[in-house]
Short mmCIF file of C-alpha atoms in Angstrom, two decimals:
data_model
loop_
_atom_site.label_atom_id
_atom_site.label_comp_id
_atom_site.label_asym_id
_atom_site.label_seq_id
_atom_site.Cartn_x
_atom_site.Cartn_y
_atom_site.Cartn_z
CA MET L 6 0.00 0.00 0.00
CA ASN L 7 1.18 3.50 -0.81
CA ALA L 8 1.97 5.43 2.36
CA ILE L 9 0.69 8.72 0.89
CA ILE L 10 -2.57 9.79 -0.71
CA SER L 11 -3.32 12.72 -3.01
CA ALA L 12 -6.06 15.21 -2.33
CA SER L 13 -8.16 13.92 -5.22
CA GLU L 14 -7.76 10.31 -4.02
CA LEU L 15 -8.78 11.38 -0.53
CA ALA L 16 -11.91 13.07 -1.86
CA ASP L 17 -12.84 9.85 -3.65
CA ALA L 18 -12.12 7.77 -0.51
CA LEU L 19 -14.33 10.01 1.64
CA ARG L 20 -17.22 9.39 -0.77
CA SER L 21 -16.68 5.63 -0.72
CA GLU L 22 -18.53 2.99 1.32
CA ARG L 23 -15.48 2.70 3.60
CA PRO L 24 -14.28 6.22 4.23
CA PRO L 25 -11.07 6.74 6.21
CA VAL L 26 -10.81 8.18 9.66
CA LEU L 27 -9.26 11.65 9.31
CA LEU L 28 -6.67 12.96 11.75
CA ASP L 29 -5.86 16.69 11.77
CA VAL L 30 -2.38 16.95 13.30
CA ARG L 31 -1.53 20.60 12.76
CA TRP L 32 1.61 21.59 14.68
CA GLN L 33 4.62 23.84 14.30
CA LEU L 34 8.21 23.39 15.44
CA SER L 35 8.63 27.06 16.30
CA THR L 36 7.46 28.07 19.78
CA ALA L 37 5.83 31.30 18.59
CA ALA L 38 4.28 32.61 15.42
CA ALA L 39 5.09 35.99 13.92
CA SER L 40 2.50 37.56 16.25
CA GLY L 41 4.53 36.38 19.22
CA GLN L 42 1.88 33.89 20.26
CA PRO L 43 2.59 30.17 20.28
CA PHE L 44 1.07 28.27 17.38
CA ASP L 45 -2.27 26.76 18.42
CA GLY L 46 -3.13 23.74 16.30
CA ARG L 47 -6.39 23.25 18.13
CA ALA L 48 -7.51 26.81 17.21
CA ALA L 49 -6.43 26.27 13.59
CA TYR L 50 -8.52 23.11 13.48
CA ALA L 51 -11.52 24.91 14.98
CA SER L 52 -11.35 27.65 12.37
CA GLY L 53 -11.47 25.19 9.48
CA HIS L 54 -10.66 21.54 8.80
CA ILE L 55 -11.49 18.82 6.31
CA PRO L 56 -15.08 17.68 7.14
CA GLY L 57 -15.10 14.80 9.58
CA ALA L 58 -11.51 15.22 10.72
CA VAL L 59 -10.66 14.94 14.44
CA PHE L 60 -7.89 17.01 15.96
CA VAL L 61 -4.93 15.18 17.48
CA ASP L 62 -2.47 17.02 19.72
CA LEU L 63 1.11 16.06 18.82
CA ASP L 64 2.65 17.32 22.06
CA ARG L 65 0.11 15.64 24.34
CA GLU L 66 -1.05 12.57 22.44
CA LEU L 67 1.74 11.68 20.03
CA ALA L 68 4.55 12.29 22.55
CA SER L 69 5.09 12.23 26.26
CA THR L 70 6.62 14.82 28.60
CA PRO L 71 9.97 16.32 27.42
CA GLY L 72 13.01 15.26 29.44
CA PRO L 73 16.21 13.20 29.23
CA ARG L 74 14.61 11.03 26.52
CA GLY L 75 14.17 14.08 24.25
CA ARG L 76 11.67 16.80 23.46
CA HIS L 77 9.15 14.43 21.91
CA PRO L 78 9.68 10.98 23.45
CA LEU L 79 7.36 8.11 22.69
CA PRO L 80 3.88 8.67 24.07
CA ASP L 81 2.40 6.60 26.83
CA LEU L 82 0.66 3.89 24.84
CA ASP L 83 -2.50 4.14 26.93
CA VAL L 84 -2.72 7.85 26.15
CA PHE L 85 -1.99 7.29 22.46
CA GLY L 86 -4.44 4.42 22.18
CA ALA L 87 -7.19 6.42 23.88
CA ALA L 88 -6.59 9.36 21.52
CA MET L 89 -6.83 7.09 18.46
CA ARG L 90 -10.02 5.39 19.73
CA ARG L 91 -11.51 8.80 20.51
CA ALA L 92 -10.85 9.77 16.88
CA GLY L 93 -12.68 6.65 15.70
CA VAL L 94 -9.63 4.55 14.77
CA SER L 95 -10.32 0.80 14.71
CA ALA L 96 -8.02 -2.00 13.63
CA GLY L 97 -9.98 -2.44 10.38
CA THR L 98 -10.58 1.17 9.39
CA PRO L 99 -8.33 3.08 7.00
CA VAL L 100 -6.75 6.23 8.42
CA VAL L 101 -5.44 9.40 6.75
CA ALA L 102 -3.43 12.00 8.65
CA TYR L 103 -2.78 15.54 7.48
CA ASP L 104 -1.21 18.71 8.86
CA GLY L 105 -0.65 22.28 7.73
CA GLY L 106 1.48 21.26 4.80
CA ILE L 107 5.02 20.60 5.96
CA GLY L 108 4.14 16.95 6.61
CA TRP L 109 6.20 16.38 9.76
CA ALA L 110 3.34 16.09 12.27
CA ALA L 111 1.18 13.93 9.98
CA ALA L 112 4.17 11.64 9.44
CA ARG L 113 4.60 11.32 13.21
CA ALA L 114 0.99 10.10 13.50
CA TRP L 115 1.53 7.76 10.51
CA TRP L 116 4.65 6.34 12.01
CA LEU L 117 3.16 5.76 15.44
CA LEU L 118 0.12 4.00 14.00
CA ARG L 119 2.25 1.82 11.76
CA TRP L 120 4.70 1.06 14.59
CA THR L 121 1.85 0.03 16.88
CA GLY L 122 0.22 -2.28 14.39
CA HIS L 123 -2.27 -0.43 12.25
CA PRO L 124 -2.10 -1.80 8.70
CA ASP L 125 -3.82 0.96 6.73
CA VAL L 126 -2.47 4.48 7.35
CA ARG L 127 -1.58 7.16 4.83
CA VAL L 128 -0.54 10.81 4.86
CA LEU L 129 -2.23 13.48 2.75
CA ASP L 130 0.49 14.48 0.31
CA GLY L 131 0.98 18.23 0.54
CA GLY L 132 -1.21 18.53 3.63
CA LEU L 133 -4.16 20.84 4.04
CA PRO L 134 -2.91 23.32 1.38
CA ALA L 135 -3.31 20.58 -1.24
CA TRP L 136 -6.96 20.09 -0.29
CA ASP L 137 -9.32 21.98 -2.61
CA GLY L 138 -12.55 20.65 -1.17
CA PRO L 139 -14.74 22.27 1.47
CA LEU L 140 -13.67 23.00 5.02
CA GLU L 141 -15.86 23.09 8.10
CA ALA L 142 -15.44 25.04 11.29
CA GLU L 143 -15.79 23.30 14.59
CA ALA L 144 -19.14 24.89 15.39
CA GLU L 145 -20.52 23.64 12.07
CA ALA L 146 -19.24 20.17 12.74
CA GLU L 147 -20.82 20.09 16.15
CA ALA L 148 -24.13 21.25 14.75
CA GLU L 149 -24.14 18.64 11.98
CA ALA L 150 -22.85 15.52 13.73
CA SER L 151 -21.78 14.07 17.04
CA ALA L 152 -18.29 12.85 17.83
CA PRO L 153 -17.21 9.80 15.84
CA ALA L 154 -18.04 6.37 17.22
CA GLU L 155 -15.40 5.09 19.55
CA GLY L 156 -12.79 2.95 17.78
CA ASP L 157 -11.28 -0.27 19.01
CA PHE L 158 -7.63 0.19 18.11
CA VAL L 159 -5.20 -1.15 20.71
CA PRO L 160 -1.51 -0.25 20.15
CA LYS L 161 0.86 -3.19 19.89
CA PRO L 162 4.42 -1.98 19.22
CA ALA L 163 6.53 -3.81 16.67
CA GLU L 164 10.06 -4.90 17.40
CA GLY L 165 13.03 -3.42 15.58
CA ALA L 166 11.42 -0.21 14.31
CA VAL L 167 12.72 2.01 17.13
CA LEU L 168 16.32 2.96 17.89
CA ASP L 169 17.68 4.12 21.22
CA ALA L 170 20.86 6.13 21.61
CA ASP L 171 23.11 3.07 21.70
CA GLY L 172 21.33 1.56 18.72
CA ALA L 173 21.69 4.75 16.72
CA ALA L 174 25.44 4.91 17.51
CA ALA L 175 25.86 1.29 16.44
CA LEU L 176 23.88 1.75 13.23
CA ALA L 177 26.06 4.71 12.27
CA ARG L 178 28.98 2.24 12.20
CA SER L 179 27.29 -0.89 10.79
CA GLY L 180 24.60 0.51 8.48
CA VAL L 181 23.28 3.90 7.43
CA LEU L 182 22.14 6.54 9.90
CA LEU L 183 20.56 9.63 8.32
CA ASP L 184 20.30 13.03 9.97
CA ALA L 185 17.07 14.65 8.76
CA ARG L 186 17.84 18.17 10.10
CA ALA L 187 18.98 21.13 8.02
CA GLY L 188 22.57 20.89 6.86
CA GLU L 189 23.78 23.80 8.99
CA ARG L 190 22.51 22.07 12.14
CA TYR L 191 24.17 18.82 11.12
CA ARG L 192 27.48 20.68 10.61
CA GLY L 193 27.10 22.47 13.94
CA GLU L 194 27.15 25.91 12.37
CA VAL L 195 23.94 26.84 14.17
CA GLU L 196 21.87 25.20 16.86
CA PRO L 197 18.71 27.12 17.79
CA ILE L 198 17.17 24.59 20.17
CA ASP L 199 19.55 22.05 21.66
CA PRO L 200 22.57 22.76 23.88
CA VAL L 201 25.20 21.42 21.44
CA GLY L 202 25.51 21.64 17.67
CA GLY L 203 26.74 18.92 15.36
CA HIS L 204 25.76 15.31 14.67
CA ILE L 205 26.10 11.74 15.81
CA PRO L 206 29.50 10.47 14.62
CA GLY L 207 29.07 8.44 11.46
CA ALA L 208 25.64 9.90 10.54
CA LEU L 209 25.03 11.27 7.08
CA SER L 210 23.35 14.59 6.36
CA ALA L 211 20.04 14.06 4.60
CA PRO L 212 17.69 17.01 5.16
CA THR L 213 14.07 15.96 4.96
CA SER L 214 13.32 19.16 3.06
CA ASP L 215 15.09 17.62 0.06
CA THR L 216 12.46 14.86 -0.18
CA VAL L 217 9.66 17.21 -1.23
CA ASP L 218 9.06 19.73 -4.04
CA ALA L 219 8.23 23.38 -3.76
CA ASP L 220 4.59 22.57 -2.98
CA GLY L 221 5.53 20.24 -0.09
CA ARG L 222 4.61 17.12 -2.01
CA PHE L 223 6.90 14.11 -2.03
CA ARG L 224 9.19 13.67 -4.99
CA PRO L 225 8.53 10.60 -7.19
CA ALA L 226 9.54 7.28 -5.69
CA ALA L 227 12.29 6.66 -8.25
CA GLU L 228 13.78 10.10 -7.51
CA LEU L 229 13.74 9.36 -3.79
CA ARG L 230 15.36 5.94 -4.29
CA ALA L 231 18.14 7.54 -6.28
CA ARG L 232 18.68 10.25 -3.65
CA PHE L 233 18.81 7.79 -0.78
CA GLY L 234 20.86 5.38 -2.85
CA GLU L 235 23.59 8.00 -3.24
CA LEU L 236 23.85 7.96 0.57
CA GLY L 237 24.06 4.17 0.70
CA ALA L 238 20.49 3.77 1.96
CA THR L 239 18.92 0.85 0.11
CA ARG L 240 16.72 -2.13 0.97
CA ASP L 241 19.89 -4.25 1.39
CA VAL L 242 21.29 -2.39 4.44
CA PRO L 243 19.83 -1.42 7.80
CA VAL L 244 18.77 2.24 7.78
CA GLY L 245 17.83 4.56 10.61
CA VAL L 246 16.85 8.23 10.82
CA TYR L 247 17.04 10.89 13.50
CA CYS L 248 16.38 14.64 13.67
CA GLY L 249 16.00 17.09 16.57
CA SER L 250 13.21 15.36 18.44
CA GLY L 251 11.78 12.53 16.36
CA VAL L 252 9.23 14.52 14.32
CA SER L 253 10.88 15.57 11.07
CA ALA L 254 12.73 12.24 11.12
CA ALA L 255 9.35 10.48 10.93
CA HIS L 256 8.79 12.46 7.70
CA GLU L 257 12.05 11.07 6.33
CA VAL L 258 11.07 7.56 7.35
CA LEU L 259 7.87 8.15 5.38
CA ALA L 260 9.92 9.34 2.32
CA LEU L 261 12.01 6.18 2.63
CA GLU L 262 8.80 4.16 2.74
CA VAL L 263 7.64 5.84 -0.48
CA ALA L 264 10.99 4.87 -1.98
CA GLY L 265 10.51 1.26 -0.85
CA ILE L 266 13.24 1.36 1.78
CA PRO L 267 12.35 0.33 5.36
CA ALA L 268 13.93 2.38 8.09
CA ALA L 269 13.97 2.60 11.90
CA LEU L 270 13.39 5.85 13.83
CA TYR L 271 15.59 7.15 16.62
CA VAL L 272 12.74 8.83 18.47
CA GLY L 273 14.86 10.59 21.11
CA SER L 274 17.06 12.05 18.34
CA TRP L 275 19.49 14.90 18.88
CA SER L 276 17.55 16.29 21.87
CA GLU L 277 18.11 13.02 23.73
CA TRP L 278 21.66 12.46 22.41
CA THR L 279 22.86 15.82 23.72
CA SER L 280 21.19 15.39 27.08
CA ASP L 281 24.16 13.22 28.05
CA PRO L 282 27.44 15.23 27.78
CA ALA L 283 29.41 12.00 27.64
CA ARG L 284 28.05 11.12 24.22
CA PRO L 285 30.41 12.11 21.37
CA VAL L 286 29.57 14.91 18.92
CA ALA L 287 30.94 15.44 15.42
CA VAL L 288 30.94 18.79 13.66
CA GLY L 289 31.50 19.87 10.09
CA PRO L 290 30.55 18.16 6.82
CA ASP L 291 32.54 14.99 7.58
CA PRO L 292 30.39 12.25 9.11
CA GLN L 293 33.11 11.39 11.60
#
């Protein structure tokens, strides 16, 4: 199954006899918008969303409390499972996640559902900006329909799809570990969030921004395979991805999936790695 879905395909699916559950996962990395106020995904959802979509809070439902395990550690599975059931997710229902367009947050929801055993999850390619159908405000949704029927999805994590710090370090030596952050953060030239700049020794710079076009849609699968292949990431070697806190890296895992290359996610990522000053840090363009 393709891991992404176009806006036109989604419109057709929503008219079908088996429409997908829609997850609105709007979120921003920056702590404040241009107005100086923090981005409020819940308010954005309330002002207009794809009809039938349910808002999911990345910080509260797709991650647990920030700390030594990173800024967006794995969520408590009971919390995550309850959020998915509240949204109407069942084991046998298709799911489509979307966000404001960058794709990172929707990919985090996709990855978590896939990791915990849901077989039919896709991300809206290009996010909400790609959708040219109607939107509904929260008040309209409440007037027209009640909350979705409770789903029955119970998360059951798969083995081998998640890396910890030691596993990421080992993979950088024995396989391919990709750093999905911007190149300047990988090289340690700037670090706007974490206490130390640079990268995990042995990791290769592979900004997730390079996997999409100017409209935020994923590049063709063949193009992605060629790009990742140049970095040594193929189906024949173990591949892992990290970023700052395990969100944009999920987007790169999704790009690898589109390319037909399975990959593990280091969820703690750089924010966990740098929480321990004993862990080594490399700087500059050289992986080592």
